[in-house]
Amino acid sequence: MTNPTHGTHIFYDGLWRNNAGLVPLLGLCPLLAISTNLINALALALATLAVLVVTCVLVSCTRRWVTAPARLLCYVVIIATAVTLVDQWMAATRYELYRNLGIFVPLIATNCAIFARAELFASRNGPGAALVDALATGLGFGAVLVTLGTLREVIGNGTLLSGADTLFGPAAASWKIEFADGFVLAALPPGAFFSLAALVALRQALGARAATEELESP
Amino acid sequence: MSVNRRTLGMALVLTALAIVGVAIIQTSFDATAARIAANERDAAMYQIREILAAEPYDNRPANDVIVVTHPDLLGGPQARKVYRARAQGEPVAVVMETLAPDGYSGPIALLVGVYADGRLAGVRVTAHRETVGLGDRIELAQSNWVLDFAGERLGPAPHARWAVRRDGGEFDQFTGATVTPRAVVQAVRDALIYFEQHADELFAPANP
C-alpha cells in the first residue's frame, strides 16, 4: 500500500480506505461498549478526535528528538496528557455526560488507533500532514461509533437522541424521539458484535467492488 | 560500564516530556478543579432535592450532614451520609445513603428519604450494574417503579409486606427480573428499620 502524502489522499485513507474501526479494527473496546446510544457514541467520538489531533500534532512536532527505542514511552506520556486534559475539561463542562461515559474517557488512552497513527504516520510526517491524518482517522472512527450508536439505540432501545441534553444543553431534552419498545439484544454486548460485523462486512463488500473496478478500468 | 549516549539522550527527552506534561495537566487542573467539585456536589444534591420536593424545608441539606454506619441495616461497613432537612430548626426529613448488597450483578447504591413521622419521602438509585432492559427498571430514567415507594410506611414487625409479591409481600417485581427489585425492597425496609431505631440521633445537630 502506498504511503499517501497528498492531503486528500491522507484524508481519504483515514476516513475510508484504512478506517480505524472497520479495516484494522482498532479501538474495539470503546466501539463496542459505549455505542449503546447515539449521544454517548457522539461524545466519545468527539473526545477521541480531540485526543487524536493533539497527540498526532505533538508527536509530529517532537519527531526529531523522539527516536527509537523509547518513542513508545514518549507517545504514552503525550497521549496520557491529552486524555487527562479532555477528561478534566469534560468533567468541568459536561458533568452528567462525563459520568455517563464513566471509565471510557480515561480509556481513550488505551485506544490503539491513536497509538497506530502516532507511530505509523505522525512520527514520520510534518505537523500539517499529521493533523490531516488525525482528523481523518478521528472522523472515520467517529463515523463508525455514531453509526453503531444510532443502530443500537434505535433497534435496542426504541429511541433516538435520548440524553441529548447531556451534550447539547437543557434545550436539547426535547430532541428525544421514541419509537416502539426496543429489541434488547441490540443494546447488549452480543448486539454490539453483530452490528459491528455487519458494518465490517458492508465495508468489505463496498471496498471489494471498488478494488475490482480499479483493476478493470483501463 | 559506560552509559550509552543515545540512551541518556532518550531518557532526557522522556523526562522533559513528562515534566512538560505534568505542568500542562497541573494548569488545567487548577483551572477546572472548582467547577468539577461544584458539579459533583450538584449531582449529589439533585436527587436529594427530588426526594425532598414534596415538603418544605428551609435549611441546606448539603451543609447538614452526618455520617453513620450500620453493617447490617445499611448494607455494609462503609460510612453512609445522612442529609437532614429542617424547617425553622424542626426536623422535616432525612435522606440516607444505603446499599443493597445483593443485586443481580452487584451492589446497588440507594438514597432513601424518610420524613420525621416515618413515611417514606422517596427512593432513588444512584449506582448499579443491573441488566439493561431488565433489572435497570429500578432507575427512574427507565420506569416509574421506584416512585411507588413514596408515602409507604414500615408498619409493625415482622414487616412481611416488605417483599416482592413472589415472596408474599406487596411490592411489584418486574417481568423477568426478581432479584433486583427484591434487593431494593429489602434495602429500603432495612433503612426504614434503621430510621425507626435511630430517629433521634439522625436528627441531632451535627457537632459544630
CSV table of C-alpha atoms in Angstrom, one decimal:
chain,number,residue,atom,x,y,z
A,1,MET,CA,0.0,0.0,0.0
A,2,THR,CA,1.4,3.3,-1.0
A,3,ASN,CA,2.2,5.8,1.8
A,4,PRO,CA,-0.1,8.8,0.9
A,5,THR,CA,1.4,12.2,1.3
A,6,HIS,CA,-1.0,14.4,-0.6
A,7,GLY,CA,-3.7,16.0,1.6
A,8,THR,CA,-6.8,14.5,0.0
A,9,HIS,CA,-5.1,11.0,-0.2
A,10,ILE,CA,-4.3,11.2,3.5
A,11,PHE,CA,-7.9,12.2,4.3
A,12,TYR,CA,-9.5,9.5,2.1
A,13,ASP,CA,-7.1,6.9,3.6
A,14,GLY,CA,-8.0,7.7,7.2
A,15,LEU,CA,-11.7,8.2,6.6
A,16,TRP,CA,-12.4,5.2,4.4
A,17,ARG,CA,-9.6,3.1,2.9
A,18,ASN,CA,-7.9,2.5,6.3
A,19,ASN,CA,-10.9,3.3,8.5
A,20,ALA,CA,-9.6,2.5,12.0
A,21,GLY,CA,-12.8,0.8,13.2
A,22,LEU,CA,-13.6,-1.1,10.0
A,23,VAL,CA,-10.3,-2.2,8.5
A,24,PRO,CA,-7.6,-2.7,11.0
A,25,LEU,CA,-10.3,-3.0,13.7
A,26,LEU,CA,-8.6,-0.7,16.2
A,27,GLY,CA,-10.3,0.8,19.3
A,28,LEU,CA,-12.8,-2.0,19.6
A,29,CYS,CA,-13.2,-1.6,23.4
A,30,PRO,CA,-15.0,1.8,23.2
A,31,LEU,CA,-16.5,1.0,19.9
A,32,LEU,CA,-18.4,-2.0,21.3
A,33,ALA,CA,-19.0,-0.8,24.8
A,34,ILE,CA,-20.1,2.8,24.5
A,35,SER,CA,-22.1,2.7,21.3
A,36,THR,CA,-25.4,1.8,23.1
A,37,ASN,CA,-26.9,5.2,22.3
A,38,LEU,CA,-26.2,8.0,19.8
A,39,ILE,CA,-25.3,10.8,22.2
A,40,ASN,CA,-22.8,8.8,24.2
A,41,ALA,CA,-21.2,7.5,21.0
A,42,LEU,CA,-21.0,11.0,19.6
A,43,ALA,CA,-19.5,12.4,22.8
A,44,LEU,CA,-16.8,9.7,22.9
A,45,ALA,CA,-16.1,10.2,19.2
A,46,LEU,CA,-15.5,13.9,19.7
A,47,ALA,CA,-13.3,13.2,22.8
A,48,THR,CA,-11.3,10.6,20.8
A,49,LEU,CA,-10.9,13.0,17.9
A,50,ALA,CA,-9.6,15.7,20.2
A,51,VAL,CA,-7.0,13.4,21.7
A,52,LEU,CA,-6.0,12.1,18.3
A,53,VAL,CA,-5.4,15.6,16.9
A,54,VAL,CA,-3.5,16.8,20.0
A,55,THR,CA,-1.4,13.6,20.1
A,56,CYS,CA,-0.5,13.4,16.4
A,57,VAL,CA,0.4,17.1,16.2
A,58,LEU,CA,2.6,16.9,19.3
A,59,VAL,CA,4.2,13.6,18.1
A,60,SER,CA,4.9,15.2,14.8
A,61,CYS,CA,6.4,18.3,16.2
A,62,THR,CA,8.7,16.4,18.5
A,63,ARG,CA,9.6,13.7,16.0
A,64,ARG,CA,13.2,14.9,15.5
A,65,TRP,CA,14.0,14.4,19.2
A,66,VAL,CA,11.9,11.3,19.9
A,67,THR,CA,13.5,8.4,18.2
A,68,ALA,CA,13.7,4.7,18.7
A,69,PRO,CA,13.8,2.8,21.1
A,70,ALA,CA,11.9,4.9,23.8
A,71,ARG,CA,9.5,6.5,21.4
A,72,LEU,CA,6.5,4.4,22.6
A,73,LEU,CA,7.1,5.7,26.1
A,74,CYS,CA,7.1,9.2,24.8
A,75,TYR,CA,3.8,8.6,23.0
A,76,VAL,CA,2.3,7.2,26.2
A,77,VAL,CA,3.2,10.4,28.0
A,78,ILE,CA,1.8,12.6,25.3
A,79,ILE,CA,-1.4,10.5,24.9
A,80,ALA,CA,-1.9,10.4,28.7
A,81,THR,CA,-1.5,14.2,28.9
A,82,ALA,CA,-4.0,14.8,26.1
A,83,VAL,CA,-6.5,12.3,27.6
A,84,THR,CA,-6.2,14.0,31.1
A,85,LEU,CA,-6.9,17.4,29.6
A,86,VAL,CA,-10.0,16.1,27.8
A,87,ASP,CA,-11.1,14.3,30.9
A,88,GLN,CA,-10.8,17.4,33.1
A,89,TRP,CA,-12.5,19.6,30.6
A,90,MET,CA,-15.4,17.3,30.2
A,91,ALA,CA,-15.8,16.9,34.0
A,92,ALA,CA,-15.9,20.6,34.3
A,93,THR,CA,-18.3,21.4,31.4
A,94,ARG,CA,-20.4,18.3,30.8
A,95,TYR,CA,-20.5,16.6,34.1
A,96,GLU,CA,-23.6,14.3,33.6
A,97,LEU,CA,-22.3,13.2,30.3
A,98,TYR,CA,-18.9,12.6,31.8
A,99,ARG,CA,-20.5,10.4,34.5
A,100,ASN,CA,-22.4,8.5,31.8
A,101,LEU,CA,-19.3,7.8,29.8
A,102,GLY,CA,-17.7,6.6,33.0
A,103,ILE,CA,-14.4,4.8,32.6
A,104,PHE,CA,-14.3,5.2,28.8
A,105,VAL,CA,-13.0,8.7,28.8
A,106,PRO,CA,-9.8,7.7,30.6
A,107,LEU,CA,-9.7,4.5,28.5
A,108,ILE,CA,-9.2,6.6,25.4
A,109,ALA,CA,-5.6,6.5,26.4
A,110,THR,CA,-5.6,2.8,25.5
A,111,ASN,CA,-7.2,3.2,22.1
A,112,CYS,CA,-4.9,1.5,19.7
A,113,ALA,CA,-6.0,3.7,16.8
A,114,ILE,CA,-4.2,6.7,18.5
A,115,PHE,CA,-1.0,4.7,19.0
A,116,ALA,CA,-1.1,3.4,15.5
A,117,ARG,CA,-1.5,6.8,13.9
A,118,ALA,CA,1.2,8.3,16.1
A,119,GLU,CA,3.7,5.5,15.3
A,120,LEU,CA,2.8,4.9,11.6
A,121,PHE,CA,2.2,8.4,10.4
A,122,ALA,CA,2.7,11.3,12.8
A,123,SER,CA,6.3,10.2,13.7
A,124,ARG,CA,7.3,10.3,10.0
A,125,ASN,CA,5.5,13.3,8.6
A,126,GLY,CA,5.2,17.0,9.3
A,127,PRO,CA,2.6,18.6,11.6
A,128,GLY,CA,0.3,19.6,8.8
A,129,ALA,CA,0.0,16.1,7.3
A,130,ALA,CA,-0.3,14.7,10.8
A,131,LEU,CA,-3.2,17.0,11.5
A,132,VAL,CA,-5.0,15.9,8.4
A,133,ASP,CA,-4.4,12.2,9.2
A,134,ALA,CA,-5.6,12.7,12.8
A,135,LEU,CA,-8.7,14.4,11.6
A,136,ALA,CA,-9.4,11.8,9.0
A,137,THR,CA,-8.8,8.9,11.4
A,138,GLY,CA,-10.9,10.6,14.1
A,139,LEU,CA,-13.8,11.3,11.8
A,140,GLY,CA,-13.6,7.8,10.4
A,141,PHE,CA,-13.6,6.2,13.8
A,142,GLY,CA,-16.3,8.6,15.0
A,143,ALA,CA,-18.5,7.8,12.0
A,144,VAL,CA,-18.4,4.1,12.9
A,145,LEU,CA,-19.1,4.9,16.5
A,146,VAL,CA,-22.0,7.2,15.6
A,147,THR,CA,-23.5,4.6,13.1
A,148,LEU,CA,-23.3,1.9,15.7
A,149,GLY,CA,-24.8,4.1,18.4
A,150,THR,CA,-27.7,5.1,16.2
A,151,LEU,CA,-28.3,1.5,15.1
A,152,ARG,CA,-28.1,0.1,18.6
A,153,GLU,CA,-30.2,2.8,20.2
A,154,VAL,CA,-33.0,2.6,17.6
A,155,ILE,CA,-33.1,-1.2,17.5
A,156,GLY,CA,-32.2,-1.9,21.1
A,157,ASN,CA,-34.0,0.9,22.9
A,158,GLY,CA,-36.6,2.1,20.6
A,159,THR,CA,-35.4,5.7,21.0
A,160,LEU,CA,-33.0,8.2,19.3
A,161,LEU,CA,-31.1,11.1,20.8
A,162,SER,CA,-32.0,10.2,24.3
A,163,GLY,CA,-29.8,12.2,26.7
A,164,ALA,CA,-29.2,14.9,24.1
A,165,ASP,CA,-29.3,17.4,26.9
A,166,THR,CA,-26.2,16.0,28.5
A,167,LEU,CA,-24.2,17.0,25.4
A,168,PHE,CA,-26.1,20.0,23.9
A,169,GLY,CA,-27.7,21.6,26.9
A,170,PRO,CA,-31.1,21.6,28.5
A,171,ALA,CA,-32.9,22.8,25.4
A,172,ALA,CA,-32.0,19.6,23.7
A,173,ALA,CA,-34.0,17.4,26.1
A,174,SER,CA,-37.0,17.7,23.7
A,175,TRP,CA,-35.0,16.2,20.8
A,176,LYS,CA,-35.5,12.7,22.0
A,177,ILE,CA,-37.6,10.6,19.6
A,178,GLU,CA,-39.3,7.4,20.8
A,179,PHE,CA,-40.4,4.5,18.7
A,180,ALA,CA,-41.7,1.2,19.8
A,181,ASP,CA,-40.1,-0.9,22.5
A,182,GLY,CA,-36.6,-2.0,21.6
A,183,PHE,CA,-35.1,-5.4,20.9
A,184,VAL,CA,-32.9,-5.6,24.0
A,185,LEU,CA,-30.3,-7.8,22.4
A,186,ALA,CA,-29.1,-5.0,20.2
A,187,ALA,CA,-28.2,-3.0,23.3
A,188,LEU,CA,-26.3,-5.8,24.9
A,189,PRO,CA,-22.7,-6.9,24.1
A,190,PRO,CA,-23.8,-9.6,21.5
A,191,GLY,CA,-25.7,-7.0,19.7
A,192,ALA,CA,-22.6,-4.8,19.5
A,193,PHE,CA,-20.6,-7.6,17.9
A,194,PHE,CA,-23.4,-8.4,15.4
A,195,SER,CA,-23.8,-4.7,14.5
A,196,LEU,CA,-20.0,-4.2,14.0
A,197,ALA,CA,-19.7,-7.3,12.0
A,198,ALA,CA,-22.5,-6.1,9.7
A,199,LEU,CA,-20.6,-2.8,9.2
A,200,VAL,CA,-17.3,-4.5,8.6
A,201,ALA,CA,-19.0,-6.8,6.0
A,202,LEU,CA,-20.5,-3.8,4.3
A,203,ARG,CA,-17.2,-2.1,4.2
A,204,GLN,CA,-15.6,-5.2,2.7
A,205,ALA,CA,-18.2,-5.5,0.1
A,206,LEU,CA,-18.0,-1.9,-1.0
A,207,GLY,CA,-14.2,-2.0,-0.9
A,208,ALA,CA,-14.0,-5.2,-3.0
A,209,ARG,CA,-16.3,-3.7,-5.6
A,210,ALA,CA,-14.1,-0.6,-5.8
A,211,ALA,CA,-11.0,-2.6,-6.0
A,212,THR,CA,-12.3,-4.7,-8.9
A,213,GLU,CA,-13.4,-1.6,-10.6
A,214,GLU,CA,-9.9,-0.2,-10.3
A,215,LEU,CA,-8.4,-3.3,-11.8
A,216,GLU,CA,-10.9,-3.4,-14.6
A,217,SER,CA,-10.6,0.3,-15.6
A,218,PRO,CA,-8.2,1.0,-18.4
B,1,MET,CA,30.3,0.4,32.4
B,2,SER,CA,29.6,3.3,30.2
B,3,VAL,CA,26.3,4.9,29.7
B,4,ASN,CA,25.2,4.8,26.1
B,5,ARG,CA,24.9,8.4,24.9
B,6,ARG,CA,21.8,7.6,22.9
B,7,THR,CA,20.1,6.1,25.9
B,8,LEU,CA,20.9,9.1,28.0
B,9,GLY,CA,19.5,11.3,25.3
B,10,MET,CA,16.3,9.4,25.2
B,11,ALA,CA,16.0,9.5,29.0
B,12,LEU,CA,16.4,13.2,29.0
B,13,VAL,CA,13.7,13.6,26.3
B,14,LEU,CA,11.3,11.4,28.1
B,15,THR,CA,12.0,13.3,31.4
B,16,ALA,CA,11.4,16.6,29.6
B,17,LEU,CA,8.2,15.4,28.1
B,18,ALA,CA,7.0,14.2,31.4
B,19,ILE,CA,7.8,17.5,33.2
B,20,VAL,CA,6.0,19.5,30.5
B,21,GLY,CA,3.1,17.1,30.5
B,22,VAL,CA,2.6,17.3,34.3
B,23,ALA,CA,2.9,21.1,34.1
B,24,ILE,CA,0.2,21.3,31.5
B,25,ILE,CA,-2.1,19.0,33.5
B,26,GLN,CA,-1.5,21.0,36.7
B,27,THR,CA,-2.5,24.2,34.9
B,28,SER,CA,-5.6,22.5,33.6
B,29,PHE,CA,-6.4,21.1,37.0
B,30,ASP,CA,-6.2,24.5,38.7
B,31,ALA,CA,-8.5,25.9,36.0
B,32,THR,CA,-11.1,23.2,36.4
B,33,ALA,CA,-11.0,21.9,39.9
B,34,ALA,CA,-13.5,24.3,41.4
B,35,ARG,CA,-16.0,23.7,38.6
B,36,ILE,CA,-15.6,19.9,38.9
B,37,ALA,CA,-16.1,20.0,42.7
B,38,ALA,CA,-19.2,22.1,42.3
B,39,ASN,CA,-20.6,19.7,39.6
B,40,GLU,CA,-20.1,16.8,41.9
B,41,ARG,CA,-21.9,18.5,44.7
B,42,ASP,CA,-24.8,19.5,42.4
B,43,ALA,CA,-25.1,16.0,41.0
B,44,ALA,CA,-25.4,14.5,44.6
B,45,MET,CA,-27.8,17.2,45.6
B,46,TYR,CA,-30.1,16.9,42.5
B,47,GLN,CA,-31.5,13.6,43.5
B,48,ILE,CA,-31.7,14.6,47.2
B,49,ARG,CA,-33.7,17.7,46.2
B,50,GLU,CA,-36.0,15.5,44.1
B,51,ILE,CA,-36.7,13.2,47.1
B,52,LEU,CA,-37.4,16.1,49.4
B,53,ALA,CA,-39.5,18.1,46.9
B,54,ALA,CA,-42.9,17.4,48.4
B,55,GLU,CA,-42.4,19.0,51.9
B,56,PRO,CA,-41.0,22.5,52.6
B,57,TYR,CA,-37.7,22.9,54.4
B,58,ASP,CA,-35.5,26.0,55.0
B,59,ASN,CA,-32.0,24.7,55.6
B,60,ARG,CA,-29.4,23.4,53.1
B,61,PRO,CA,-29.2,19.6,53.4
B,62,ALA,CA,-25.8,19.7,51.7
B,63,ASN,CA,-24.5,21.6,54.8
B,64,ASP,CA,-26.3,19.5,57.4
B,65,VAL,CA,-24.8,16.1,57.0
B,66,ILE,CA,-23.8,13.4,59.5
B,67,VAL,CA,-22.1,10.1,58.8
B,68,VAL,CA,-23.4,6.8,60.2
B,69,THR,CA,-22.5,3.2,59.8
B,70,HIS,CA,-24.6,0.0,60.3
B,71,PRO,CA,-23.2,-3.1,58.6
B,72,ASP,CA,-26.5,-5.0,58.7
B,73,LEU,CA,-29.1,-2.4,58.0
B,74,LEU,CA,-27.2,-0.1,55.7
B,75,GLY,CA,-25.7,-2.7,53.5
B,76,GLY,CA,-22.1,-2.9,54.7
B,77,PRO,CA,-19.5,-1.5,57.0
B,78,GLN,CA,-18.8,1.7,54.9
B,79,ALA,CA,-19.7,5.1,56.2
B,80,ARG,CA,-23.1,6.4,55.0
B,81,LYS,CA,-24.0,10.0,54.7
B,82,VAL,CA,-27.3,11.3,56.1
B,83,TYR,CA,-28.6,14.6,54.8
B,84,ARG,CA,-31.0,16.4,57.1
B,85,ALA,CA,-33.8,18.8,56.1
B,86,ARG,CA,-35.3,21.1,58.7
B,87,ALA,CA,-37.9,23.9,58.8
B,88,GLN,CA,-37.3,26.5,61.5
B,89,GLY,CA,-34.9,24.1,63.1
B,90,GLU,CA,-37.5,21.4,63.4
B,91,PRO,CA,-36.9,18.0,61.7
B,92,VAL,CA,-38.6,17.6,58.4
B,93,ALA,CA,-36.8,14.6,56.7
B,94,VAL,CA,-33.6,12.7,56.3
B,95,VAL,CA,-32.1,11.3,53.2
B,96,MET,CA,-29.8,8.3,53.9
B,97,GLU,CA,-27.3,6.7,51.7
B,98,THR,CA,-27.6,3.0,51.8
B,99,LEU,CA,-26.6,-0.1,49.8
B,100,ALA,CA,-28.5,-3.2,48.6
B,101,PRO,CA,-25.6,-5.7,48.6
B,102,ASP,CA,-27.5,-8.5,46.9
B,103,GLY,CA,-28.4,-7.1,43.5
B,104,TYR,CA,-28.2,-9.4,40.5
B,105,SER,CA,-24.9,-8.0,39.2
B,106,GLY,CA,-23.5,-6.4,42.3
B,107,PRO,CA,-24.4,-3.9,45.0
B,108,ILE,CA,-27.0,-1.2,44.3
B,109,ALA,CA,-26.4,2.2,45.8
B,110,LEU,CA,-29.6,4.0,47.0
B,111,LEU,CA,-30.8,7.2,48.5
B,112,VAL,CA,-33.7,6.7,50.9
B,113,GLY,CA,-35.6,9.7,52.1
B,114,VAL,CA,-37.8,9.4,55.3
B,115,TYR,CA,-40.0,12.1,56.8
B,116,ALA,CA,-39.8,12.7,60.5
B,117,ASP,CA,-43.0,10.8,61.1
B,118,GLY,CA,-41.6,7.7,59.4
B,119,ARG,CA,-43.3,8.0,56.0
B,120,LEU,CA,-41.0,7.3,53.0
B,121,ALA,CA,-40.3,10.5,51.1
B,122,GLY,CA,-38.8,8.6,48.2
B,123,VAL,CA,-36.1,6.3,47.0
B,124,ARG,CA,-33.6,6.8,44.2
B,125,VAL,CA,-30.9,4.6,42.7
B,126,THR,CA,-27.5,6.3,42.5
B,127,ALA,CA,-25.4,3.4,41.2
B,128,HIS,CA,-26.0,-0.1,39.9
B,129,ARG,CA,-24.8,-2.7,37.4
B,130,GLU,CA,-28.1,-4.5,36.8
B,131,THR,CA,-29.0,-5.9,33.4
B,132,VAL,CA,-30.0,-3.4,30.7
B,133,GLY,CA,-33.7,-3.7,29.9
B,134,LEU,CA,-34.5,-6.0,32.9
B,135,GLY,CA,-33.0,-5.0,36.3
B,136,ASP,CA,-32.3,-1.4,35.3
B,137,ARG,CA,-36.0,-0.6,35.6
B,138,ILE,CA,-35.3,0.3,39.2
B,139,GLU,CA,-33.8,3.5,37.7
B,140,LEU,CA,-36.3,6.4,37.4
B,141,ALA,CA,-35.0,7.0,33.9
B,142,GLN,CA,-36.2,3.6,32.8
B,143,SER,CA,-39.5,3.2,34.7
B,144,ASN,CA,-41.6,4.7,37.4
B,145,TRP,CA,-41.3,1.7,39.7
B,146,VAL,CA,-39.2,3.4,42.3
B,147,LEU,CA,-41.8,6.2,42.7
B,148,ASP,CA,-44.2,3.7,44.3
B,149,PHE,CA,-42.1,3.8,47.5
B,150,ALA,CA,-43.1,7.4,48.3
B,151,GLY,CA,-45.7,7.5,51.1
B,152,GLU,CA,-45.1,4.0,52.3
B,153,ARG,CA,-44.6,3.2,56.0
B,154,LEU,CA,-42.6,0.5,57.6
B,155,GLY,CA,-45.5,-0.9,59.6
B,156,PRO,CA,-45.3,-3.3,62.5
B,157,ALA,CA,-42.9,-6.2,62.8
B,158,PRO,CA,-42.3,-8.7,61.2
B,159,HIS,CA,-42.6,-6.5,58.2
B,160,ALA,CA,-43.8,-9.4,56.0
B,161,ARG,CA,-45.3,-7.0,53.5
B,162,TRP,CA,-41.9,-5.5,52.7
B,163,ALA,CA,-41.1,-8.0,50.0
B,164,VAL,CA,-41.8,-8.6,46.3
B,165,ARG,CA,-45.1,-10.3,45.5
B,166,ARG,CA,-43.4,-13.5,44.7
B,167,ASP,CA,-42.1,-13.6,48.3
B,168,GLY,CA,-45.5,-12.9,49.7
B,169,GLY,CA,-45.1,-9.1,50.0
B,170,GLU,CA,-46.9,-6.2,48.5
B,171,PHE,CA,-44.3,-4.8,46.1
B,172,ASP,CA,-44.3,-5.4,42.4
B,173,GLN,CA,-41.4,-7.2,40.8
B,174,PHE,CA,-40.5,-6.9,37.1
B,175,THR,CA,-41.3,-9.5,34.5
B,176,GLY,CA,-38.1,-11.4,34.0
B,177,ALA,CA,-36.2,-9.8,36.9
B,178,THR,CA,-37.0,-10.7,40.6
B,179,VAL,CA,-33.6,-10.5,42.2
B,180,THR,CA,-33.1,-6.8,41.5
B,181,PRO,CA,-36.4,-5.4,42.9
B,182,ARG,CA,-36.2,-7.9,45.8
B,183,ALA,CA,-32.8,-6.5,46.8
B,184,VAL,CA,-34.0,-2.9,46.6
B,185,VAL,CA,-37.2,-3.6,48.6
B,186,GLN,CA,-35.2,-5.3,51.3
B,187,ALA,CA,-32.7,-2.5,51.4
B,188,VAL,CA,-35.4,0.1,51.8
B,189,ARG,CA,-37.1,-1.9,54.5
B,190,ASP,CA,-33.8,-2.2,56.4
B,191,ALA,CA,-33.2,1.6,56.0
B,192,LEU,CA,-36.6,2.2,57.5
B,193,ILE,CA,-35.9,-0.1,60.4
B,194,TYR,CA,-32.6,1.8,61.0
B,195,PHE,CA,-34.6,5.1,60.9
B,196,GLU,CA,-37.1,3.7,63.4
B,197,GLN,CA,-34.3,2.7,65.8
B,198,HIS,CA,-32.2,5.8,65.5
B,199,ALA,CA,-34.5,8.7,64.6
B,200,ASP,CA,-33.3,10.9,67.4
B,201,GLU,CA,-29.7,10.5,66.6
B,202,LEU,CA,-30.4,11.1,62.9
B,203,PHE,CA,-31.9,14.5,63.6
B,204,ALA,CA,-29.5,15.5,66.3
B,205,PRO,CA,-27.5,18.7,65.5
B,206,ALA,CA,-24.1,17.9,64.0
B,207,ASN,CA,-21.0,18.9,66.0
B,208,PRO,CA,-20.0,22.4,65.0
